Amino acid sequence: MSVLIVGSIALDTVKTPVEEHADLLGGSASYAAVGASFFTDVKLVGIVGEDFPKAHIDYFGTRNIDLKGLQIVPGKTFRWSGEYHWDLNTRETRSVDLNVFEHFNPTLPAGYAASPYVLLANIAPSLQNHVLDQMQKPKFVIADTMDLWINIAKEELLKLLKRVDMLILNDSEARQLTGETSLIKAGERIRKLGPKYVALKKGEHGCLLFGEDVFFSCGAYPLEDIHDPTGAGDTFAGGLAGWLASNAGEGPVTFGQLRKAVVYGSVLASYNVEAFSLERLRSISLKDVDKRYAAFKAMSHFEVLE
Ligand code: AMP
């Protein structure tokens, strides 16, 4: 089953303590769509300007990403620039140029409204709500968000939470949203705001998954070299949604499937941070993903105590 993904498509400038690269393919929907495309067909909803390189559009096309929902309009593509600190865990946004994104109205093309799986990648919650308004009867809706929206669009975000099956956010955002210092309490508090499931990301420390009376804690695949953490969260969300759409299909989504989806999301995110932009994801296949999944399982597994 395919997954509909809406979010930002960007040209990023990224600075790490050792390297800086400009005008890279980025954006929450770009990472999420390519992540999901390892497992299933993707319907992409987004906007770019006329300056957006055709090579990127061609690349999406090679990944089974349906581009009927991609608007190409006069003007400049959304641009974001960020700089990472030494630990590569924290970063500062240097600049944001909304450009064509400022007037983005995500209208769904014919056929998109019936998509069973939906990933509302990180964009303004009002736009995420607008996409949901157009959906017929989605089977499973996942939303991602960020600190900015908790700060400036909390009401819209709270409205959205009542309409989604799963929320993905990181540890500091979960604390910010709930005012809880304990991540366990924060995860549970967010479930009470609407989503049946919450995936709480802890960067290099893995992820916590919350459901009703069920809980899963997953590490992160240990890496020796991280080159660019940009898009790790989006790739995680895309991998998770894509695996779920491909494997849960028409049946009910179970917690066991969500556990597996979270691990596949983590594996894809671990590949993504090994190079700038989507370069690493371009160079791997599903076979590599499965291989790392198996290695991750082997190193995380332990026996029941006698
Ligand atoms: P992440 O590293 O998962 O937080 O995602 C980074 C990506 O999010 C970059 O490629 C940016 O282009 C994109 N991005 C940054 N700020 C925003 C925003 N306000 N709305 C949508 N996308 C954004």
mmCIF file of C-alpha atoms and ligand atoms in Angstrom:
data_model
loop_
_atom_site.group_PDB
_atom_site.id
_atom_site.type_symbol
_atom_site.label_atom_id
_atom_site.label_comp_id
_atom_site.label_asym_id
_atom_site.label_seq_id
_atom_site.Cartn_x
_atom_site.Cartn_y
_atom_site.Cartn_z
ATOM 1 C CA MET A 1 0.000 0.000 0.000
ATOM 2 C CA SER A 2 1.260 3.454 -0.800
ATOM 3 C CA VAL A 3 1.854 6.299 1.604
ATOM 4 C CA LEU A 4 0.995 9.951 1.072
ATOM 5 C CA ILE A 5 3.694 12.299 2.358
ATOM 6 C CA VAL A 6 3.394 16.062 2.719
ATOM 7 C CA GLY A 7 6.143 18.337 4.022
ATOM 8 C CA SER A 8 8.878 20.733 3.016
ATOM 9 C CA ILE A 9 11.166 20.410 0.009
ATOM 10 C CA ALA A 10 14.207 22.582 0.467
ATOM 11 C CA LEU A 11 17.619 23.677 -0.643
ATOM 12 C CA ASP A 12 19.737 23.480 2.517
ATOM 13 C CA THR A 13 23.065 24.958 3.526
ATOM 14 C CA VAL A 14 24.614 22.886 6.288
ATOM 15 C CA LYS A 15 27.727 23.582 8.357
ATOM 16 C CA THR A 16 29.289 20.993 10.653
ATOM 17 C CA PRO A 17 32.477 21.561 12.668
ATOM 18 C CA VAL A 18 34.468 20.146 9.741
ATOM 19 C CA GLU A 19 32.555 20.831 6.528
ATOM 20 C CA GLU A 20 30.073 23.205 4.922
ATOM 21 C CA HIS A 21 27.910 22.550 1.873
ATOM 22 C CA ALA A 22 25.418 24.851 0.168
ATOM 23 C CA ASP A 23 22.223 24.332 -1.855
ATOM 24 C CA LEU A 24 21.754 20.688 -0.962
ATOM 25 C CA LEU A 25 18.554 18.775 -1.569
ATOM 26 C CA GLY A 26 16.724 18.795 1.763
ATOM 27 C CA GLY A 27 13.383 19.334 3.441
ATOM 28 C CA SER A 28 11.290 17.096 5.645
ATOM 29 C CA ALA A 29 9.285 15.621 2.744
ATOM 30 C CA SER A 30 12.376 14.912 0.634
ATOM 31 C CA TYR A 31 14.016 12.836 3.367
ATOM 32 C CA ALA A 32 10.747 11.175 4.382
ATOM 33 C CA ALA A 33 9.719 10.310 0.820
ATOM 34 C CA VAL A 34 13.066 8.761 -0.062
ATOM 35 C CA GLY A 35 13.116 6.886 3.275
ATOM 36 C CA ALA A 36 9.628 5.469 2.665
ATOM 37 C CA SER A 37 10.451 4.608 -0.947
ATOM 38 C CA PHE A 38 12.696 1.768 0.212
ATOM 39 C CA PHE A 39 9.512 -0.103 1.148
ATOM 40 C CA THR A 40 6.565 1.210 -0.825
ATOM 41 C CA ASP A 41 5.203 3.663 -3.400
ATOM 42 C CA VAL A 42 5.011 7.260 -2.258
ATOM 43 C CA LYS A 43 2.679 10.093 -3.212
ATOM 44 C CA LEU A 44 4.544 13.335 -2.550
ATOM 45 C CA VAL A 45 2.793 16.619 -1.799
ATOM 46 C CA GLY A 46 5.004 19.704 -1.690
ATOM 47 C CA ILE A 47 6.088 22.898 -3.398
ATOM 48 C CA VAL A 48 9.272 24.136 -5.062
ATOM 49 C CA GLY A 49 10.237 27.194 -7.092
ATOM 50 C CA GLU A 50 11.450 27.315 -10.655
ATOM 51 C CA ASP A 51 15.053 27.327 -9.387
ATOM 52 C CA PHE A 52 14.701 23.772 -8.064
ATOM 53 C CA PRO A 53 17.160 21.581 -10.009
ATOM 54 C CA LYS A 54 15.523 19.174 -12.430
ATOM 55 C CA ALA A 55 18.049 16.532 -11.387
ATOM 56 C CA HIS A 56 16.353 16.345 -7.949
ATOM 57 C CA ILE A 57 12.940 15.885 -9.523
ATOM 58 C CA ASP A 58 14.357 13.165 -11.773
ATOM 59 C CA TYR A 59 15.863 11.473 -8.714
ATOM 60 C CA PHE A 60 12.470 11.395 -6.941
ATOM 61 C CA GLY A 61 11.074 9.834 -10.113
ATOM 62 C CA THR A 62 13.629 7.018 -9.960
ATOM 63 C CA ARG A 63 12.421 6.164 -6.438
ATOM 64 C CA ASN A 64 8.794 5.335 -7.271
ATOM 65 C CA ILE A 65 7.729 8.681 -5.879
ATOM 66 C CA ASP A 66 4.553 9.952 -7.563
ATOM 67 C CA LEU A 67 4.998 13.670 -8.247
ATOM 68 C CA LYS A 68 1.456 14.671 -9.256
ATOM 69 C CA GLY A 69 1.222 16.491 -5.912
ATOM 70 C CA LEU A 70 4.444 18.449 -6.430
ATOM 71 C CA GLN A 71 3.725 22.076 -7.273
ATOM 72 C CA ILE A 72 6.412 23.895 -9.291
ATOM 73 C CA VAL A 73 5.618 27.611 -9.168
ATOM 74 C CA PRO A 74 7.332 30.887 -10.117
ATOM 75 C CA GLY A 75 9.705 32.043 -7.404
ATOM 76 C CA LYS A 76 12.425 30.552 -5.245
ATOM 77 C CA THR A 77 12.445 27.235 -3.387
ATOM 78 C CA PHE A 78 12.304 27.177 0.443
ATOM 79 C CA ARG A 79 15.817 27.563 1.867
ATOM 80 C CA TRP A 80 17.105 26.561 5.256
ATOM 81 C CA SER A 81 20.565 26.861 6.760
ATOM 82 C CA GLY A 82 21.831 25.269 9.951
ATOM 83 C CA GLU A 83 25.073 24.918 11.881
ATOM 84 C CA TYR A 84 25.946 21.996 14.136
ATOM 85 C CA HIS A 85 27.911 22.194 17.379
ATOM 86 C CA TRP A 86 30.813 19.881 18.186
ATOM 87 C CA ASP A 87 28.653 17.067 19.563
ATOM 88 C CA LEU A 88 26.640 17.022 16.287
ATOM 89 C CA ASN A 89 23.571 16.608 18.467
ATOM 90 C CA THR A 90 22.682 20.254 18.814
ATOM 91 C CA ARG A 91 22.381 22.823 16.043
ATOM 92 C CA GLU A 92 21.375 26.376 15.405
ATOM 93 C CA THR A 93 19.241 27.557 12.536
ATOM 94 C CA ARG A 94 21.215 30.254 10.721
ATOM 95 C CA SER A 95 18.510 31.329 8.280
ATOM 96 C CA VAL A 96 15.120 30.375 6.888
ATOM 97 C CA ASP A 97 13.786 31.785 3.602
ATOM 98 C CA LEU A 98 10.221 30.628 3.116
ATOM 99 C CA ASN A 99 10.032 31.851 -0.495
ATOM 100 C CA VAL A 100 7.347 29.855 -2.386
ATOM 101 C CA PHE A 101 6.541 27.992 0.828
ATOM 102 C CA GLU A 102 4.925 31.147 2.219
ATOM 103 C CA HIS A 103 1.842 30.700 0.022
ATOM 104 C CA PHE A 104 1.804 26.901 -0.064
ATOM 105 C CA ASN A 105 -1.692 25.469 -0.264
ATOM 106 C CA PRO A 106 -1.351 21.679 -0.285
ATOM 107 C CA THR A 107 -4.227 20.663 -2.530
ATOM 108 C CA LEU A 108 -4.454 16.943 -3.160
ATOM 109 C CA PRO A 109 -4.605 15.718 -6.775
ATOM 110 C CA ALA A 110 -7.287 13.213 -7.757
ATOM 111 C CA GLY A 111 -6.652 9.800 -6.255
ATOM 112 C CA TYR A 112 -4.553 11.078 -3.356
ATOM 113 C CA ALA A 113 -7.472 11.567 -0.943
ATOM 114 C CA ALA A 114 -8.053 7.818 -0.745
ATOM 115 C CA SER A 115 -4.504 7.036 0.444
ATOM 116 C CA PRO A 116 -4.686 4.670 3.411
ATOM 117 C CA TYR A 117 -1.396 5.700 5.021
ATOM 118 C CA VAL A 118 -0.471 9.334 5.568
ATOM 119 C CA LEU A 119 2.711 10.899 6.868
ATOM 120 C CA LEU A 120 2.377 14.565 7.747
ATOM 121 C CA ALA A 121 6.089 15.375 7.787
ATOM 122 C CA ASN A 122 7.284 18.493 9.546
ATOM 123 C CA ILE A 123 5.467 21.602 8.296
ATOM 124 C CA ALA A 124 3.087 24.096 9.913
ATOM 125 C CA PRO A 125 0.284 22.241 11.743
ATOM 126 C CA SER A 126 -2.306 24.355 9.888
ATOM 127 C CA LEU A 127 -1.076 22.825 6.604
ATOM 128 C CA GLN A 128 -1.042 19.348 8.155
ATOM 129 C CA ASN A 129 -4.662 19.891 9.250
ATOM 130 C CA HIS A 130 -5.536 21.189 5.782
ATOM 131 C CA VAL A 131 -4.256 17.960 4.181
ATOM 132 C CA LEU A 132 -6.241 15.856 6.654
ATOM 133 C CA ASP A 133 -9.374 17.878 5.831
ATOM 134 C CA GLN A 134 -9.104 16.566 2.260
ATOM 135 C CA MET A 135 -8.507 12.896 3.111
ATOM 136 C CA GLN A 136 -11.383 10.445 2.736
ATOM 137 C CA LYS A 137 -10.829 7.870 5.445
ATOM 138 C CA PRO A 138 -7.155 7.249 6.078
ATOM 139 C CA LYS A 139 -6.309 4.050 7.900
ATOM 140 C CA PHE A 140 -3.237 5.329 9.763
ATOM 141 C CA VAL A 141 -2.042 8.915 10.082
ATOM 142 C CA ILE A 142 1.407 9.777 11.402
ATOM 143 C CA ALA A 143 2.501 13.339 12.163
ATOM 144 C CA ASP A 144 5.918 14.821 12.835
ATOM 145 C CA THR A 145 6.486 18.267 14.318
ATOM 146 C CA MET A 146 9.196 20.575 15.695
ATOM 147 C CA ASP A 147 9.891 23.066 18.486
ATOM 148 C CA LEU A 148 8.946 26.042 16.272
ATOM 149 C CA TRP A 149 5.311 24.915 16.012
ATOM 150 C CA ILE A 150 5.054 24.196 19.736
ATOM 151 C CA ASN A 151 6.193 27.802 20.231
ATOM 152 C CA ILE A 152 4.126 29.619 17.625
ATOM 153 C CA ALA A 153 1.225 27.304 16.620
ATOM 154 C CA LYS A 154 0.367 25.268 19.704
ATOM 155 C CA GLU A 155 -3.413 25.575 19.272
ATOM 156 C CA GLU A 156 -3.274 24.200 15.702
ATOM 157 C CA LEU A 157 -0.913 21.476 16.845
ATOM 158 C CA LEU A 158 -3.264 20.424 19.664
ATOM 159 C CA LYS A 159 -6.108 20.322 17.144
ATOM 160 C CA LEU A 160 -3.983 18.098 14.904
ATOM 161 C CA LEU A 161 -3.095 15.717 17.739
ATOM 162 C CA LYS A 162 -6.752 14.788 18.141
ATOM 163 C CA ARG A 163 -6.802 13.618 14.498
ATOM 164 C CA VAL A 164 -3.652 11.499 14.185
ATOM 165 C CA ASP A 165 -2.859 7.915 15.137
ATOM 166 C CA MET A 166 0.789 8.558 15.899
ATOM 167 C CA LEU A 167 2.972 11.539 16.763
ATOM 168 C CA ILE A 168 6.719 11.560 16.245
ATOM 169 C CA LEU A 169 8.797 14.144 18.089
ATOM 170 C CA ASN A 170 12.148 14.406 19.832
ATOM 171 C CA ASP A 171 12.921 14.422 23.550
ATOM 172 C CA SER A 172 13.292 18.181 23.992
ATOM 173 C CA GLU A 173 10.078 18.801 22.029
ATOM 174 C CA ALA A 174 8.195 16.280 24.180
ATOM 175 C CA ARG A 175 9.400 18.064 27.318
ATOM 176 C CA GLN A 176 8.506 21.444 25.807
ATOM 177 C CA LEU A 177 5.009 20.294 24.803
ATOM 178 C CA THR A 178 4.126 18.713 28.150
ATOM 179 C CA GLY A 179 6.234 20.537 30.728
ATOM 180 C CA GLU A 180 7.365 17.120 32.031
ATOM 181 C CA THR A 181 11.031 16.373 32.668
ATOM 182 C CA SER A 182 10.495 12.601 32.603
ATOM 183 C CA LEU A 183 10.258 11.322 29.036
ATOM 184 C CA ILE A 184 8.072 8.431 30.186
ATOM 185 C CA LYS A 185 5.552 10.837 31.698
ATOM 186 C CA ALA A 186 5.825 13.093 28.637
ATOM 187 C CA GLY A 187 5.084 10.209 26.240
ATOM 188 C CA GLU A 188 2.020 9.212 28.239
ATOM 189 C CA ARG A 189 0.828 12.827 28.500
ATOM 190 C CA ILE A 190 1.055 13.233 24.726
ATOM 191 C CA ARG A 191 -1.010 10.065 24.211
ATOM 192 C CA LYS A 192 -3.722 11.673 26.331
ATOM 193 C CA LEU A 193 -3.738 14.616 23.894
ATOM 194 C CA GLY A 194 -4.964 12.322 21.099
ATOM 195 C CA PRO A 195 -2.482 10.048 19.318
ATOM 196 C CA LYS A 196 -2.819 6.374 20.174
ATOM 197 C CA TYR A 197 0.924 5.971 19.689
ATOM 198 C CA VAL A 198 3.889 8.256 20.345
ATOM 199 C CA ALA A 199 7.416 7.744 19.018
ATOM 200 C CA LEU A 200 9.817 9.814 21.071
ATOM 201 C CA LYS A 201 13.259 10.182 19.465
ATOM 202 C CA LYS A 202 16.407 10.599 21.534
ATOM 203 C CA GLY A 203 18.939 11.252 18.751
ATOM 204 C CA GLU A 204 21.984 9.016 19.130
ATOM 205 C CA HIS A 205 20.299 7.342 22.122
ATOM 206 C CA GLY A 206 17.456 5.752 20.187
ATOM 207 C CA CYS A 207 13.714 5.957 20.521
ATOM 208 C CA LEU A 208 10.836 5.233 22.908
ATOM 209 C CA LEU A 209 7.523 3.947 21.589
ATOM 210 C CA PHE A 210 4.342 4.381 23.631
ATOM 211 C CA GLY A 211 0.964 2.672 23.153
ATOM 212 C CA GLU A 212 -1.903 1.775 25.456
ATOM 213 C CA ASP A 213 -0.355 -0.364 28.210
ATOM 214 C CA VAL A 214 2.540 -1.207 25.871
ATOM 215 C CA PHE A 215 6.019 0.265 25.619
ATOM 216 C CA PHE A 216 9.136 -0.348 23.537
ATOM 217 C CA SER A 217 12.624 1.062 23.962
ATOM 218 C CA CYS A 218 14.932 0.878 20.951
ATOM 219 C CA GLY A 219 18.583 1.955 20.828
ATOM 220 C CA ALA A 220 20.204 3.735 17.912
ATOM 221 C CA TYR A 221 22.522 1.868 15.561
ATOM 222 C CA PRO A 222 26.021 2.806 16.790
ATOM 223 C CA LEU A 223 28.078 4.684 14.199
ATOM 224 C CA GLU A 224 31.735 5.592 14.223
ATOM 225 C CA ASP A 225 31.404 8.504 11.810
ATOM 226 C CA ILE A 226 28.541 10.948 11.542
ATOM 227 C CA HIS A 227 28.876 13.539 8.798
ATOM 228 C CA ASP A 228 25.540 15.351 8.769
ATOM 229 C CA PRO A 229 22.600 14.674 11.113
ATOM 230 C CA THR A 230 20.216 16.789 8.996
ATOM 231 C CA GLY A 231 17.068 14.909 8.099
ATOM 232 C CA ALA A 232 17.655 11.989 10.459
ATOM 233 C CA GLY A 233 14.241 12.528 12.064
ATOM 234 C CA ASP A 234 12.503 12.863 8.704
ATOM 235 C CA THR A 235 14.187 9.761 7.318
ATOM 236 C CA PHE A 236 13.182 7.896 10.473
ATOM 237 C CA ALA A 237 9.558 8.968 10.010
ATOM 238 C CA GLY A 238 9.581 8.071 6.305
ATOM 239 C CA GLY A 239 11.159 4.666 6.878
ATOM 240 C CA LEU A 240 8.684 3.936 9.656
ATOM 241 C CA ALA A 241 5.659 4.972 7.582
ATOM 242 C CA GLY A 242 6.867 3.197 4.443
ATOM 243 C CA TRP A 243 7.582 -0.068 6.221
ATOM 244 C CA LEU A 244 4.202 0.068 7.942
ATOM 245 C CA ALA A 245 2.289 0.779 4.730
ATOM 246 C CA SER A 246 4.066 -2.075 3.026
ATOM 247 C CA ASN A 247 3.666 -4.606 5.856
ATOM 248 C CA ALA A 248 0.503 -3.765 7.825
ATOM 249 C CA GLY A 249 -1.420 -3.345 4.565
ATOM 250 C CA GLU A 250 -5.163 -3.565 5.015
ATOM 251 C CA GLY A 251 -5.158 -5.360 8.351
ATOM 252 C CA PRO A 252 -5.072 -3.668 11.746
ATOM 253 C CA VAL A 253 -1.810 -1.982 12.723
ATOM 254 C CA THR A 254 -0.368 -3.933 15.658
ATOM 255 C CA PHE A 255 2.141 -2.829 18.269
ATOM 256 C CA GLY A 256 4.457 -5.617 17.082
ATOM 257 C CA GLN A 257 4.461 -4.086 13.596
ATOM 258 C CA LEU A 258 5.070 -0.623 15.014
ATOM 259 C CA ARG A 259 8.080 -1.941 16.949
ATOM 260 C CA LYS A 260 9.539 -3.294 13.731
ATOM 261 C CA ALA A 261 8.683 -0.105 11.832
ATOM 262 C CA VAL A 262 10.530 1.955 14.461
ATOM 263 C CA VAL A 263 13.640 -0.210 14.070
ATOM 264 C CA TYR A 264 13.521 0.077 10.260
ATOM 265 C CA GLY A 265 13.132 3.853 10.647
ATOM 266 C CA SER A 266 16.183 3.932 12.922
ATOM 267 C CA VAL A 267 18.249 1.867 10.495
ATOM 268 C CA LEU A 268 17.432 4.216 7.612
ATOM 269 C CA ALA A 269 18.199 7.272 9.757
ATOM 270 C CA SER A 270 21.560 5.737 10.683
ATOM 271 C CA TYR A 271 22.455 5.498 7.001
ATOM 272 C CA ASN A 272 21.257 9.020 6.327
ATOM 273 C CA VAL A 273 23.659 10.688 8.785
ATOM 274 C CA GLU A 274 26.682 9.042 7.168
ATOM 275 C CA ALA A 275 26.782 11.708 4.430
ATOM 276 C CA PHE A 276 25.379 15.149 3.606
ATOM 277 C CA SER A 277 21.908 15.606 2.126
ATOM 278 C CA LEU A 278 20.471 12.350 0.707
ATOM 279 C CA GLU A 279 23.801 11.141 -0.652
ATOM 280 C CA ARG A 280 24.055 8.045 1.529
ATOM 281 C CA LEU A 281 20.462 6.986 0.897
ATOM 282 C CA ARG A 282 21.173 7.228 -2.833
ATOM 283 C CA SER A 283 23.986 4.722 -2.524
ATOM 284 C CA ILE A 284 22.216 1.917 -0.644
ATOM 285 C CA SER A 285 19.558 -0.669 -1.455
ATOM 286 C CA LEU A 286 16.904 -2.488 0.554
ATOM 287 C CA LYS A 287 19.405 -5.334 0.865
ATOM 288 C CA ASP A 288 21.784 -3.040 2.798
ATOM 289 C CA VAL A 289 18.902 -1.914 5.010
ATOM 290 C CA ASP A 290 17.944 -5.519 5.807
ATOM 291 C CA LYS A 291 21.575 -6.370 6.532
ATOM 292 C CA ARG A 292 21.927 -3.522 9.022
ATOM 293 C CA TYR A 293 18.557 -4.443 10.556
ATOM 294 C CA ALA A 294 19.906 -7.952 11.206
ATOM 295 C CA ALA A 295 23.173 -6.609 12.673
ATOM 296 C CA PHE A 296 21.204 -4.181 14.864
ATOM 297 C CA LYS A 297 18.997 -7.024 16.116
ATOM 298 C CA ALA A 298 22.015 -9.200 16.902
ATOM 299 C CA MET A 299 23.729 -6.477 18.928
ATOM 300 C CA SER A 300 20.548 -5.465 20.827
ATOM 301 C CA HIS A 301 19.235 -8.929 21.653
ATOM 302 C CA PHE A 302 19.537 -10.458 25.120
ATOM 303 C CA GLU A 303 18.123 -13.586 26.698
ATOM 304 C CA VAL A 304 15.402 -13.818 29.335
ATOM 305 C CA LEU A 305 17.032 -14.205 32.784
ATOM 306 C CA GLU A 306 16.904 -17.779 34.146
HETATM 307 P P1 AMP B 1 15.595 17.470 10.817
HETATM 308 O O1 AMP B 1 17.104 17.399 10.787
HETATM 309 O O2 AMP B 1 14.940 16.125 10.880
HETATM 310 O O3 AMP B 1 15.107 18.426 11.842
HETATM 311 O O4 AMP B 1 15.131 18.067 9.410
HETATM 312 C C1 AMP B 1 15.888 19.001 8.710
HETATM 313 C C2 AMP B 1 15.144 19.444 7.476
HETATM 314 O O5 AMP B 1 13.981 20.178 7.855
HETATM 315 C C3 AMP B 1 15.994 20.340 6.601
HETATM 316 O O6 AMP B 1 16.255 19.681 5.372
HETATM 317 C C4 AMP B 1 15.159 21.611 6.419
HETATM 318 O O7 AMP B 1 15.056 22.005 5.077
HETATM 319 C C5 AMP B 1 13.789 21.268 6.989
HETATM 320 N N1 AMP B 1 13.219 22.371 7.770
HETATM 321 C C6 AMP B 1 13.867 23.212 8.606
HETATM 322 N N2 AMP B 1 13.011 24.108 9.154
HETATM 323 C C7 AMP B 1 11.784 23.821 8.651
HETATM 324 C C8 AMP B 1 10.467 24.386 8.819
HETATM 325 N N3 AMP B 1 10.245 25.433 9.623
HETATM 326 N N4 AMP B 1 9.434 23.807 8.158
HETATM 327 C C9 AMP B 1 9.650 22.739 7.364
HETATM 328 N N5 AMP B 1 10.853 22.177 7.156
HETATM 329 C C10 AMP B 1 11.905 22.695 7.784
#
